[in-house]
Every structure is written in C-alpha cells, then in structure tokens.
mmCIF file of C-alpha atoms in Angstrom:
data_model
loop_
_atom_site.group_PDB
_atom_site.id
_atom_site.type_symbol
_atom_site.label_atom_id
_atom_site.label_comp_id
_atom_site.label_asym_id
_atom_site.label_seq_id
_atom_site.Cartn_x
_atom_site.Cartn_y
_atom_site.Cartn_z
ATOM 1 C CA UNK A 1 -166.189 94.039 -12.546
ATOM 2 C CA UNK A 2 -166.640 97.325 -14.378
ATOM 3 C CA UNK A 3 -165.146 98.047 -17.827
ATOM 4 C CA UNK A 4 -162.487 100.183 -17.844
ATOM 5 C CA UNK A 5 -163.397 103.663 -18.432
ATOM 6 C CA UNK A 6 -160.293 104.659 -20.524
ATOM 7 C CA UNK A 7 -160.511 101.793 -23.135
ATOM 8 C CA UNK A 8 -161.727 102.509 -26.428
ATOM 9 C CA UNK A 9 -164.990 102.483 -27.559
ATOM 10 C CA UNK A 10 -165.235 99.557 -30.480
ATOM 11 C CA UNK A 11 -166.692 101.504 -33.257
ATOM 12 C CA UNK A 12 -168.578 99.522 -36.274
ATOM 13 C CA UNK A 13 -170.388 99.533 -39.213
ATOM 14 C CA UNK A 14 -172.699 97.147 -40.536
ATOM 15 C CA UNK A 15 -172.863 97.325 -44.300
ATOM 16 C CA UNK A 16 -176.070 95.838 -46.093
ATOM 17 C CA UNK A 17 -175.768 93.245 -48.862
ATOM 18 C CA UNK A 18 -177.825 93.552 -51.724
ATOM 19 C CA UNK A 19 -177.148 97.168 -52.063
ATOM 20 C CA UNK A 20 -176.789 99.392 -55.112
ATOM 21 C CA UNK A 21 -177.329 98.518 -58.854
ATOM 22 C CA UNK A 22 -180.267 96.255 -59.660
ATOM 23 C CA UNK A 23 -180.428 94.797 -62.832
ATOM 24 C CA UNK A 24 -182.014 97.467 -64.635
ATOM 25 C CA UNK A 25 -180.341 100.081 -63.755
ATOM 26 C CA UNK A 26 -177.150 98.502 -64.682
ATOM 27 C CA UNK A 27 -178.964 97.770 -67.792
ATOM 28 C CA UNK A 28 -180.145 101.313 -68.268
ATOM 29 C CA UNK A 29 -176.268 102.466 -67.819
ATOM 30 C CA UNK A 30 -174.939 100.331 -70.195
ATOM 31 C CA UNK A 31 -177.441 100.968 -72.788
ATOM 32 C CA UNK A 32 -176.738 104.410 -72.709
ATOM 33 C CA UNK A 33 -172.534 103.438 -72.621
ATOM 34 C CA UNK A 34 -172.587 101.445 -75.216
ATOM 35 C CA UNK A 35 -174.979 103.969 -77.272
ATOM 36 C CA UNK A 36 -172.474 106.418 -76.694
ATOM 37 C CA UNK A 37 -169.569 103.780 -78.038
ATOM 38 C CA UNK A 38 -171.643 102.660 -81.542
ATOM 39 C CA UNK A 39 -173.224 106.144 -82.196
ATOM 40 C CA UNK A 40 -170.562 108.619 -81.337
ATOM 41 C CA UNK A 41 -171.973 111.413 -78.940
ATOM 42 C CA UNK A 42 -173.984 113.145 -78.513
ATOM 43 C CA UNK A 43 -176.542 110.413 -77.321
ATOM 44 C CA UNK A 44 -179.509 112.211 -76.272
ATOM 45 C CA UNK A 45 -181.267 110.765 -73.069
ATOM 46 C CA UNK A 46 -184.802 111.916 -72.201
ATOM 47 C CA UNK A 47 -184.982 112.593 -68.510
ATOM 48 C CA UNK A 48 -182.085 111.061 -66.271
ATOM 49 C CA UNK A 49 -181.618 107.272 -67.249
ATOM 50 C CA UNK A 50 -181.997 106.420 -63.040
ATOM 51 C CA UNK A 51 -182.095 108.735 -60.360
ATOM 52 C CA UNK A 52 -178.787 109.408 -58.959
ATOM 53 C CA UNK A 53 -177.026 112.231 -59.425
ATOM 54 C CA UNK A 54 -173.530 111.094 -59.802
ATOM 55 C CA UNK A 55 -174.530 108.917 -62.988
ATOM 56 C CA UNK A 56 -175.973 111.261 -64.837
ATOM 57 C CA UNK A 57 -172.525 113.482 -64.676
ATOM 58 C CA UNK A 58 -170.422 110.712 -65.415
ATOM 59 C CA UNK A 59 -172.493 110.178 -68.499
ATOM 60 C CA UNK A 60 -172.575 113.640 -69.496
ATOM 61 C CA UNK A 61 -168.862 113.853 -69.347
ATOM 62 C CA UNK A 62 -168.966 111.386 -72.108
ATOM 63 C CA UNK A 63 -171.115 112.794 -74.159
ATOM 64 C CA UNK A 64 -175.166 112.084 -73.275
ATOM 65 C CA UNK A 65 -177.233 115.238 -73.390
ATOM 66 C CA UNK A 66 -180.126 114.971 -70.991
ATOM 67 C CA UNK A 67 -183.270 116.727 -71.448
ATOM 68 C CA UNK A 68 -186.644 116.436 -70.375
ATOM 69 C CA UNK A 69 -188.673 116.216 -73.658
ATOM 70 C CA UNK A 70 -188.537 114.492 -77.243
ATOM 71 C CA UNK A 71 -188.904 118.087 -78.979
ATOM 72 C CA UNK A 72 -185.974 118.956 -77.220
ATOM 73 C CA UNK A 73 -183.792 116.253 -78.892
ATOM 74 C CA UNK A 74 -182.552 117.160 -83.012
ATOM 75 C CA UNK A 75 -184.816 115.549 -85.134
ATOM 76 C CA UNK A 76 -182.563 112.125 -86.922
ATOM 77 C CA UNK A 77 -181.040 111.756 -83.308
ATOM 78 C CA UNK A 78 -180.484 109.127 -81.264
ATOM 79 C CA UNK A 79 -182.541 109.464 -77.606
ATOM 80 C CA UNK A 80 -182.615 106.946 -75.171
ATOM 81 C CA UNK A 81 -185.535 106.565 -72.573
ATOM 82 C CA UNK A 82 -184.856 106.160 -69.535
ATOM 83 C CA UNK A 83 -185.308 103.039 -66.896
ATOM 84 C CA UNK A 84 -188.292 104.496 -65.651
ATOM 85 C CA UNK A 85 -190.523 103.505 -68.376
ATOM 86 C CA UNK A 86 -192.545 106.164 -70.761
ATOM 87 C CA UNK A 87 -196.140 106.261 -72.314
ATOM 88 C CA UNK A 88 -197.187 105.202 -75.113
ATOM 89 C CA UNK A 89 -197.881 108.818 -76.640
ATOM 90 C CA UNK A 90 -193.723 109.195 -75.731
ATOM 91 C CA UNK A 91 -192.993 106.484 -78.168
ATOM 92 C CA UNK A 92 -195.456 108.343 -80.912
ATOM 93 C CA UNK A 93 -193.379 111.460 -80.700
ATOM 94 C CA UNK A 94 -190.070 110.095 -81.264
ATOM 95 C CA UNK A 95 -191.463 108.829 -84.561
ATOM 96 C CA UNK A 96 -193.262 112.301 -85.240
ATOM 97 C CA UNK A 97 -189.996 113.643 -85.229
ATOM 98 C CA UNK A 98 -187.777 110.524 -86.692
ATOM 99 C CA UNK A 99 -185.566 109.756 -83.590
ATOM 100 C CA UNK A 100 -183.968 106.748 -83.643
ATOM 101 C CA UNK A 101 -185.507 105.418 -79.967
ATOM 102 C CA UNK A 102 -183.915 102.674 -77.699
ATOM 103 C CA UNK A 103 -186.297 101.713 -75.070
ATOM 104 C CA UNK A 104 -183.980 101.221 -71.458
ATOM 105 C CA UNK A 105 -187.731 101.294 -69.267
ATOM 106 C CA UNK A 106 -186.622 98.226 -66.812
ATOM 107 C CA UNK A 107 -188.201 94.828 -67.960
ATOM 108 C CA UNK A 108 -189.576 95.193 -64.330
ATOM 109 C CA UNK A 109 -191.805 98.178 -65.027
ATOM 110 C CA UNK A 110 -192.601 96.569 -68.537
ATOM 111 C CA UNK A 111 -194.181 93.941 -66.679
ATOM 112 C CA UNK A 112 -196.640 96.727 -64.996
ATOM 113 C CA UNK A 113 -197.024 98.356 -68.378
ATOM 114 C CA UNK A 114 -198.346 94.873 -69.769
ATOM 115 C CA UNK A 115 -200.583 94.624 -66.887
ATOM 116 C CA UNK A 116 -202.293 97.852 -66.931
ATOM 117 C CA UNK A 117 -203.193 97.242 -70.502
ATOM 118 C CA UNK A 118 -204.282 94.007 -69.989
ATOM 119 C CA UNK A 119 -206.842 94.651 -67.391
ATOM 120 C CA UNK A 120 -207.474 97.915 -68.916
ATOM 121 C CA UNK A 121 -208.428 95.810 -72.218
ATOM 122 C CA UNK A 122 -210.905 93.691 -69.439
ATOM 123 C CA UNK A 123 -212.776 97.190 -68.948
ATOM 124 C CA UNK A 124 -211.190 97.082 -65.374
ATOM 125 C CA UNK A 125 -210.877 99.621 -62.758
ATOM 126 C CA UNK A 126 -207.340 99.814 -61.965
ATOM 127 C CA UNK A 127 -205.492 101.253 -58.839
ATOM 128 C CA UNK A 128 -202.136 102.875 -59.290
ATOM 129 C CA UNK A 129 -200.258 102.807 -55.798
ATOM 130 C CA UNK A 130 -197.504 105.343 -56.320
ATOM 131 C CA UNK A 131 -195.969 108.533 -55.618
ATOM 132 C CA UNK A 132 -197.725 111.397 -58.103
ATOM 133 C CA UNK A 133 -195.138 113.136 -60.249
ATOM 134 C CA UNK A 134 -192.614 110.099 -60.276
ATOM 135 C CA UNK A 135 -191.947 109.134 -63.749
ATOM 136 C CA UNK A 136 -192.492 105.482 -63.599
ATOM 137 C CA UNK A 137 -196.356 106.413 -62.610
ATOM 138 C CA UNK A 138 -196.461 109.085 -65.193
ATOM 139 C CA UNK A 139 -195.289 106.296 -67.677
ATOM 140 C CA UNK A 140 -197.753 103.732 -66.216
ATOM 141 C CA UNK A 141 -200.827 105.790 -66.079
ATOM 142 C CA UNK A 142 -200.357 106.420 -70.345
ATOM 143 C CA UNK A 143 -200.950 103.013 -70.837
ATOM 144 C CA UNK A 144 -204.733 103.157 -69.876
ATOM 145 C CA UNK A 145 -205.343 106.366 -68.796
ATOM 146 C CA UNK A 146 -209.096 106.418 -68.781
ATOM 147 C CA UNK A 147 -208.651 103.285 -66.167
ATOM 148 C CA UNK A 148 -206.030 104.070 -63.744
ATOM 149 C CA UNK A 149 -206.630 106.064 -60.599
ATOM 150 C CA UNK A 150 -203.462 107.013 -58.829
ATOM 151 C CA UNK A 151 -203.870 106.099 -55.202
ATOM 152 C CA UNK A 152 -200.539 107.958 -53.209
ATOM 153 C CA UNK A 153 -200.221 106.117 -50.013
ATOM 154 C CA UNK A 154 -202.676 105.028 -47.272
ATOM 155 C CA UNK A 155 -204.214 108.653 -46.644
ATOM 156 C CA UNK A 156 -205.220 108.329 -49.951
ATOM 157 C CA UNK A 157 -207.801 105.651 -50.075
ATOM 158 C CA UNK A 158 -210.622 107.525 -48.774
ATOM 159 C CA UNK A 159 -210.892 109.650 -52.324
ATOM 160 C CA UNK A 160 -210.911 106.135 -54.132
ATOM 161 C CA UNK A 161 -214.587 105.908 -56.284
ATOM 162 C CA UNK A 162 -214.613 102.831 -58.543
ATOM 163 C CA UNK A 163 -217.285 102.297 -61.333
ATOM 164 C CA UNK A 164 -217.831 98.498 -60.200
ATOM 165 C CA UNK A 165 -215.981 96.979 -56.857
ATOM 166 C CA UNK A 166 -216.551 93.676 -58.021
ATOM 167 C CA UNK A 167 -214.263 94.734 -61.400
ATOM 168 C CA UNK A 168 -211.208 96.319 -59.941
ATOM 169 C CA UNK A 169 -207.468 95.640 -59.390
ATOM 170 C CA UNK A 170 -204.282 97.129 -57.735
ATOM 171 C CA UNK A 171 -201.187 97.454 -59.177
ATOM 172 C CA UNK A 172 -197.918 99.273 -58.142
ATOM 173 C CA UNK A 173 -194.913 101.410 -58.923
ATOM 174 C CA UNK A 174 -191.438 99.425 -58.345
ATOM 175 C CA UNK A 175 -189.713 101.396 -55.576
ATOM 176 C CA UNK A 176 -192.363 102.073 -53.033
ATOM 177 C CA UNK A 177 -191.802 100.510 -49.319
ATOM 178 C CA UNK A 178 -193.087 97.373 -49.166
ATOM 179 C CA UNK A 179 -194.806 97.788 -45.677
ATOM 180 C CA UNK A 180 -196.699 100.899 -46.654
ATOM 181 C CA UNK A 181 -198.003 99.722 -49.835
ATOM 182 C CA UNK A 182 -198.949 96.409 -47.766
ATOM 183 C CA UNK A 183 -200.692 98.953 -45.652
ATOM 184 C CA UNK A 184 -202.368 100.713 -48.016
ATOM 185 C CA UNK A 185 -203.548 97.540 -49.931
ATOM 186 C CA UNK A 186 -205.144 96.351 -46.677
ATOM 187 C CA UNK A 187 -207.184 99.917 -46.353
ATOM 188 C CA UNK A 188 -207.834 99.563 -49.966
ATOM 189 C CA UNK A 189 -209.747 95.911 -48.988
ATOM 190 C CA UNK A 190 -211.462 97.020 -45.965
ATOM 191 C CA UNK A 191 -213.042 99.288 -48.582
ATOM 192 C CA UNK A 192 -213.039 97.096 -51.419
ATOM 193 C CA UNK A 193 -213.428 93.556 -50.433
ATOM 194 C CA UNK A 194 -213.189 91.892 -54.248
ATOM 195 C CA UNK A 195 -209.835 93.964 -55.310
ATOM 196 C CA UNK A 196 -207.919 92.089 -56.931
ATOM 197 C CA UNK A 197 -203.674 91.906 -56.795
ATOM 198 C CA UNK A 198 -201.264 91.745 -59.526
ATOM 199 C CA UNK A 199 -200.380 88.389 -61.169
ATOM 200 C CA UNK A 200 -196.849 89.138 -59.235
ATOM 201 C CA UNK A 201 -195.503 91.254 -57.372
ATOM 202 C CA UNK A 202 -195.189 94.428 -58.668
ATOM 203 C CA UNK A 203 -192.779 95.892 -56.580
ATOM 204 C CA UNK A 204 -189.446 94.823 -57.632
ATOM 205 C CA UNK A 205 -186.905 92.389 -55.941
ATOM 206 C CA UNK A 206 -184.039 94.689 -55.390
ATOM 207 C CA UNK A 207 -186.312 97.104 -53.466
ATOM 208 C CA UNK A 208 -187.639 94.558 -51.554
ATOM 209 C CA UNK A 209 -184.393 92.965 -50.544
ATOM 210 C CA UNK A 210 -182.578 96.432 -49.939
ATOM 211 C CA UNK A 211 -185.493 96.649 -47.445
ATOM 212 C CA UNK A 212 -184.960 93.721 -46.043
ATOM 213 C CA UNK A 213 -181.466 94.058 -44.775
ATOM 214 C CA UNK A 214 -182.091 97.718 -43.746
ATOM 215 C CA UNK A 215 -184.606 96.447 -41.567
ATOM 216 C CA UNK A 216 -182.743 93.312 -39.961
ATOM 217 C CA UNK A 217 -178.921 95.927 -39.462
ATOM 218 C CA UNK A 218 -181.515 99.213 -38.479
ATOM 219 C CA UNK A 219 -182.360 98.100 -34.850
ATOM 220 C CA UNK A 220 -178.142 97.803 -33.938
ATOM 221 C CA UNK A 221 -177.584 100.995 -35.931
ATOM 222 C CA UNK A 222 -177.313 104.478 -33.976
ATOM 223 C CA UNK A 223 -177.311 105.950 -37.310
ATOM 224 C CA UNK A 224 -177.733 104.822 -40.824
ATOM 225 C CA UNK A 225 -176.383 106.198 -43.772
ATOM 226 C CA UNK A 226 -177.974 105.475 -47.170
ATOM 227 C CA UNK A 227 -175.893 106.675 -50.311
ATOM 228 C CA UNK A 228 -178.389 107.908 -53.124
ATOM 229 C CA UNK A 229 -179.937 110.958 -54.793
ATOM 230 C CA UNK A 230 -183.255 112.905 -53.130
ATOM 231 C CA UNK A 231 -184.954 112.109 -56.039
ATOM 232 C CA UNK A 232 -184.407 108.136 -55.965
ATOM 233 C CA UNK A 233 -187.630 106.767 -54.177
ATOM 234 C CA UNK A 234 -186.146 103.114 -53.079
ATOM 235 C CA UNK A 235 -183.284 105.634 -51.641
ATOM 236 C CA UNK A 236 -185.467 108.169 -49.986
ATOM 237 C CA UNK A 237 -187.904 104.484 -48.786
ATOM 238 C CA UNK A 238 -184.675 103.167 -47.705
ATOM 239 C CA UNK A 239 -183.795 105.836 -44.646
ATOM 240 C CA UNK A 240 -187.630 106.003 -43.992
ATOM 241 C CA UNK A 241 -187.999 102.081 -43.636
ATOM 242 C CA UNK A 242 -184.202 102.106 -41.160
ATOM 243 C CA UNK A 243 -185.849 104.806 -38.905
ATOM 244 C CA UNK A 244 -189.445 102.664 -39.019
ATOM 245 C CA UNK A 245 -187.458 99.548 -38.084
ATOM 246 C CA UNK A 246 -185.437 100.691 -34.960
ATOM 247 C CA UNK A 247 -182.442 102.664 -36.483
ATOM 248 C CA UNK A 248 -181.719 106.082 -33.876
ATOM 249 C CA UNK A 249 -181.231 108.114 -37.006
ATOM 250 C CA UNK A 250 -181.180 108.053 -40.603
ATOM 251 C CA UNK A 251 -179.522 110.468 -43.468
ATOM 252 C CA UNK A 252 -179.462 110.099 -47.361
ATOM 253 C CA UNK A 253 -176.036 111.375 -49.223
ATOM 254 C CA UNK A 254 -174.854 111.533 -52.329
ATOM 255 C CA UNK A 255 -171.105 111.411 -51.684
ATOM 256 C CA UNK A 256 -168.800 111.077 -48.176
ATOM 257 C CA UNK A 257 -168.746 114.329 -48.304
ATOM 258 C CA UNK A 258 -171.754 115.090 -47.402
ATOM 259 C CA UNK A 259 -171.783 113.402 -44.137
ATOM 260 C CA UNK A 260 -171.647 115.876 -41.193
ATOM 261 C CA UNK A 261 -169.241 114.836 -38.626
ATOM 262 C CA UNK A 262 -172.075 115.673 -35.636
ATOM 263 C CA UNK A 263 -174.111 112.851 -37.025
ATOM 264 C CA UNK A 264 -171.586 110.425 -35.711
ATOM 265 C CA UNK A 265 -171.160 112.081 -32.597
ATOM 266 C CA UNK A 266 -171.820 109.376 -30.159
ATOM 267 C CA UNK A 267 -171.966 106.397 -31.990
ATOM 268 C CA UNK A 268 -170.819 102.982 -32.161
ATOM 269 C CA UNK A 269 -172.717 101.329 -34.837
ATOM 270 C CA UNK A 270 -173.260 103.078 -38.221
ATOM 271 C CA UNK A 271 -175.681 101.181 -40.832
ATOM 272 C CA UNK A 272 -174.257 101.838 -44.668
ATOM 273 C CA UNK A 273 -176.659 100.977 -47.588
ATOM 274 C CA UNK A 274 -177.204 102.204 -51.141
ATOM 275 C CA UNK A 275 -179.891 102.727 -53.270
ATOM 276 C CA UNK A 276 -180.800 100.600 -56.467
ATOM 277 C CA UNK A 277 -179.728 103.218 -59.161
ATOM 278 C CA UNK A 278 -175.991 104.176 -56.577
ATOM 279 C CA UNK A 279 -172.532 102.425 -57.862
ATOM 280 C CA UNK A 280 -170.397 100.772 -55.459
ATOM 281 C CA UNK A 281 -167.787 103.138 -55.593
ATOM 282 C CA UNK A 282 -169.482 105.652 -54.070
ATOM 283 C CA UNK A 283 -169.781 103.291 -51.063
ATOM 284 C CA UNK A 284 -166.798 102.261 -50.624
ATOM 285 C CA UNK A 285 -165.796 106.110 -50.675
ATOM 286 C CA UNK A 286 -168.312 106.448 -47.679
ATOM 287 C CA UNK A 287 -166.363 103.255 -45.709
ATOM 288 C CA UNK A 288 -163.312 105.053 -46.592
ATOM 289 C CA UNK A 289 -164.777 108.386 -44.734
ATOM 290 C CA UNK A 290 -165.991 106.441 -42.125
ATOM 291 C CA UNK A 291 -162.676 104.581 -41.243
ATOM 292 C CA UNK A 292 -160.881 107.896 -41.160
ATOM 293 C CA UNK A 293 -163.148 108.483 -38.068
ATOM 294 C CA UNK A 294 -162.716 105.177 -36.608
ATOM 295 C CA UNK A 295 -165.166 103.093 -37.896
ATOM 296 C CA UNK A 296 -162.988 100.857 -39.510
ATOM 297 C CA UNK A 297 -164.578 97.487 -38.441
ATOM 298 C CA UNK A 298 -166.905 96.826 -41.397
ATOM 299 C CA UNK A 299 -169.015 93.753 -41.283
ATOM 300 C CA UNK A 300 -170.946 93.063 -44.464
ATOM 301 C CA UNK A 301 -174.400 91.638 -43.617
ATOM 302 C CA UNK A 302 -175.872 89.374 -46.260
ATOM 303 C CA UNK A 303 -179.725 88.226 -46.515
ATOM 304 C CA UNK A 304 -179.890 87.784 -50.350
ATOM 305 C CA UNK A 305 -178.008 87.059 -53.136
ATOM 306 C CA UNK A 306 -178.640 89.007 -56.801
ATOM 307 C CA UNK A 307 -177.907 87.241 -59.951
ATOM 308 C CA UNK A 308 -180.717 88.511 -62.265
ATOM 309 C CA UNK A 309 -178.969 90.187 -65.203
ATOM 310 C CA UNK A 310 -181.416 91.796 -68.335
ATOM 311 C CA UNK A 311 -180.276 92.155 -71.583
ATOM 312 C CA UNK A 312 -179.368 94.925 -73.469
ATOM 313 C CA UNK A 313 -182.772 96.520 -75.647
ATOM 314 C CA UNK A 314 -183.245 94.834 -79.221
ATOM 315 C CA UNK A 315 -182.657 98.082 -81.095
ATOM 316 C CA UNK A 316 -179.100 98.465 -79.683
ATOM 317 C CA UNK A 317 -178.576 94.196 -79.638
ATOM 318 C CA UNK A 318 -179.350 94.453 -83.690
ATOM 319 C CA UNK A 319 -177.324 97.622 -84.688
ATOM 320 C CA UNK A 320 -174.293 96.180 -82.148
ATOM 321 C CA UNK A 321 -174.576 92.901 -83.922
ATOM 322 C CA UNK A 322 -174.982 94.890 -87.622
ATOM 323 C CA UNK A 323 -171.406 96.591 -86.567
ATOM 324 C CA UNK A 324 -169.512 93.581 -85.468
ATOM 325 C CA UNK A 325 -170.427 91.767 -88.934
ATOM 326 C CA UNK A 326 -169.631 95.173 -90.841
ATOM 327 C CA UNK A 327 -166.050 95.050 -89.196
ATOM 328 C CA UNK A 328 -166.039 91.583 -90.060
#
C-alpha cells in the first residue's frame, strides 16, 4: 500500500541535551555580573570572557569594557580575565600597573595550568595538543614555555623532536574534538612509544558530552544547526564532529536569523545544539524559527546529565562577603 502522496511530510527536530553553558562559562559570566554589581562599571575584561558573540554585547551594555591587553585597562582598575586562562607574565602586569585582578580562567584549564608546571618542574618534555593562536594554548604554553611544544592536530606530529622520548608527556586544550585528539595521540605513540597521558582527562566534560549527543542525533539529521560564535572551538568541533558522524549537512549561527531558508529545503529532520559558552535563549529563539517553518515537533534527546557548578573566584567571594558585613 503506498503512502499517500498529498499527506504531509512530518517535519522534526532533534534537540541535543547537554547543550550550552558549562560550568565555567556560567562562572566566567557571573563573575563578570556580579563585578559589574559590587564595583560599579566600568569593569574592564581582558579579551572576551567566552567566545560567543552575543555575551560579550550583553555585557557591554552593562558596562564591561573589553580589550585585548592589561596596558589598555586604567591603571587602579578593576580587569577581569577571562575563562580561557592567562600566563603567568599576564598576572605580573596587572600588578606592574596596580589592577585589581579577578582570575575567571575555568578551574578546568587550571587543572592543565597545574599540570604543565608540574611536569615542567620534572624537566619533562611536554606536548601541547591545541589549536595555535587560541587563547587557552597561549595561556598554557606561559606556564613552562621552554617545555611545551604545541602539536596542532594529527598533520602535525611529524615536526615533533623531543630531547628524551623516554621523558615526555601530552597534555591538551579543553575544547578540541575528542576523536581527533584521540587520533593524534595515537600518531603521537606510534612515534613515541613511552608518552605519557595526563593524570585526567584534559579535555573537559561538557565538550565531550556535547559531542556525544551530536554524534548519536547526527546520523537522523539532514541538517544540523549548532548555535555559537566562529571563534568558539567546541562550537566550530561541534558542526565538524555532526558532519564526521553521519549528519547530511552542518551550519554554525549565532542567532535564528542567520539561518538561510535553502538550508532546510528538503528536510525532515533538523539536529539543534549549542556550544559551551551559547545561552539557552538563543536556542530556544532558533526552535522558535524553526517551528515557523514547520518543524514544530521538537524531541529533546538526553545522554548526560550536568550538575557540576564552580564557585565564584576568591577575590570577588572576599570583597562580596566584605560588602554584605559592611551593609550589615
């Protein structure tokens, strides 16, 4: 019995769960909120606190002042660096020039920091999987510069040269795709047989489970739409690991807007996620969108559950707490 022809076609999207704000990104936000609320603007931020677009103007509406540099914040002021982590020769600036600093790097690329200077300390050779340029490796690198090589993907491993194989280690940035660094640790081995891994994992949990569920939704998906900013790497990762894992196509927008009406053009499932740094509201703008072109059957697919929460840095914890008892 055939289907008949003139009955609608059941349009659907499949919307990923966890998507959008990991812990330290809502961390970084708030520390730069509630900066704004005990400080009085401006705050000064040094870089953009996360990678999306659409944060960084909310914030500037209320009264943070981005910039790329410590020279280029007032000396006295307040600056607040960002959740990507800094190096160490950062930190020495702000008190060249008497800023008041609060540290928002995510306790996540802490945990790297600690590493590199602890195997650094052990006269080790260490390996730096990451994307060159990206802040977090930047900040990483100035921990123990003199030890870290920066190894950019699998290509890369061939221009690896290590003073001692038997005294070497990999570590890596937070937001790379898990499969590709998995690949590129492998080459590394073939190479190096006695490299060593990371205590833990260094890439984070909210990059690997927004992975996950891309990857489980991506083979049902004709398209997938991710919502984050070109210069978020789990965002940019996230489209790359949908197309890798089956979906037909894959775009990365910042808002609904931006989604051209062709992309949809013959399709009957459409994949939503969000990147780690992206609030929800800016999904649920692109499930609006959607619906207005009949994709109103949304069916949120789950394969972890967040609950990690970080709190706030001391220096704002201890001048928050110094208000309260001043108010009484």
């Amino acid at each position: 019995m055939t289907a008949d022809s003139t009955s609608p076609v059941r349009k659907r999207v499949l919307l990923a769960k966890p998507r959008g704000y990991c812990a330290g990104v809502d961390r970084a936000v708030q520390t730069v909120e509630e900066a704004l609320k005990l400080y009085g603007a401006p705050v000064y931020v040094r870089k953009q606190i996360v990678h999306n677009k659409h944060v960084v103007t909310t914030l500037e509406a209320r009264g943070a002042i981005f910039v790329e540099e410590n020279e280029e914040v007032p000396e006295g002021s307040t600056v607040v660096f960002s959740a990507h982590g800094v190096a160490p020769e950062v930190h020495e600036q702000a008190r060249e020039r008497n800023l008041k600093a609060i540290d928002a790097t995510c306790p996540l690329v802490t945990k790297v920091h600690h590493e590199a200077k602890r195997f650094a300390a052990e006269d080790y050779d260490i390996l730096l999987i990451g994307h060159e340029g990206h802040e977090e490796v930047i900040g990483t690198a100035g921990e123990a510069p003199a030890h870290i090589q920066l190894v950019d993907g699998p290509e890369d491993v061939e221009n690896v040269v290590v003073r001692d194989p038997a005294k070497v280690v990999w570590l890596s940035q937070t937001t790379l795709s898990v499969d590709e660094t998995m690949e590129t640790v492998a080459r590394l081995k073939t190479r190096l047989p006695l490299l060593q891994s990371p205590p833990s994992d260094d890439i984070c949990y909210a990059t690997s489970n927004r992975q996950h569920v891309i990857k489980e939704i991506a083979p049902e998906c004709d398209v997938v739409i991710v919502v984050g900013s070109t210069n978020s790497s789990n965002s940019v990762r996230l489209v790359e690991v949908a197309l890798g894992a089956g979906a037909r196509a894959g775009h990365l927008v910042d808002y609904a807007s931006e989604i051209k009406d062709e992309w949809l053009e013959g399709a009957t499932t459409v994949g939503v996620s969000s990147g780690a740094s992206v609030p929800d509201d800016l999904v649920m703008e692109v499930l609006a969108h959607l619906a207005e072109r009949g994709f109103g059957e949304v069916t949120e697919f789950t394969t972890a559950e967040e609950r990690l929460t970080f709190s706030l840095p001391q220096e704002l914890r201890r001048d928050m707490k110094a208000a309260a008892a001043a108010r009484g």
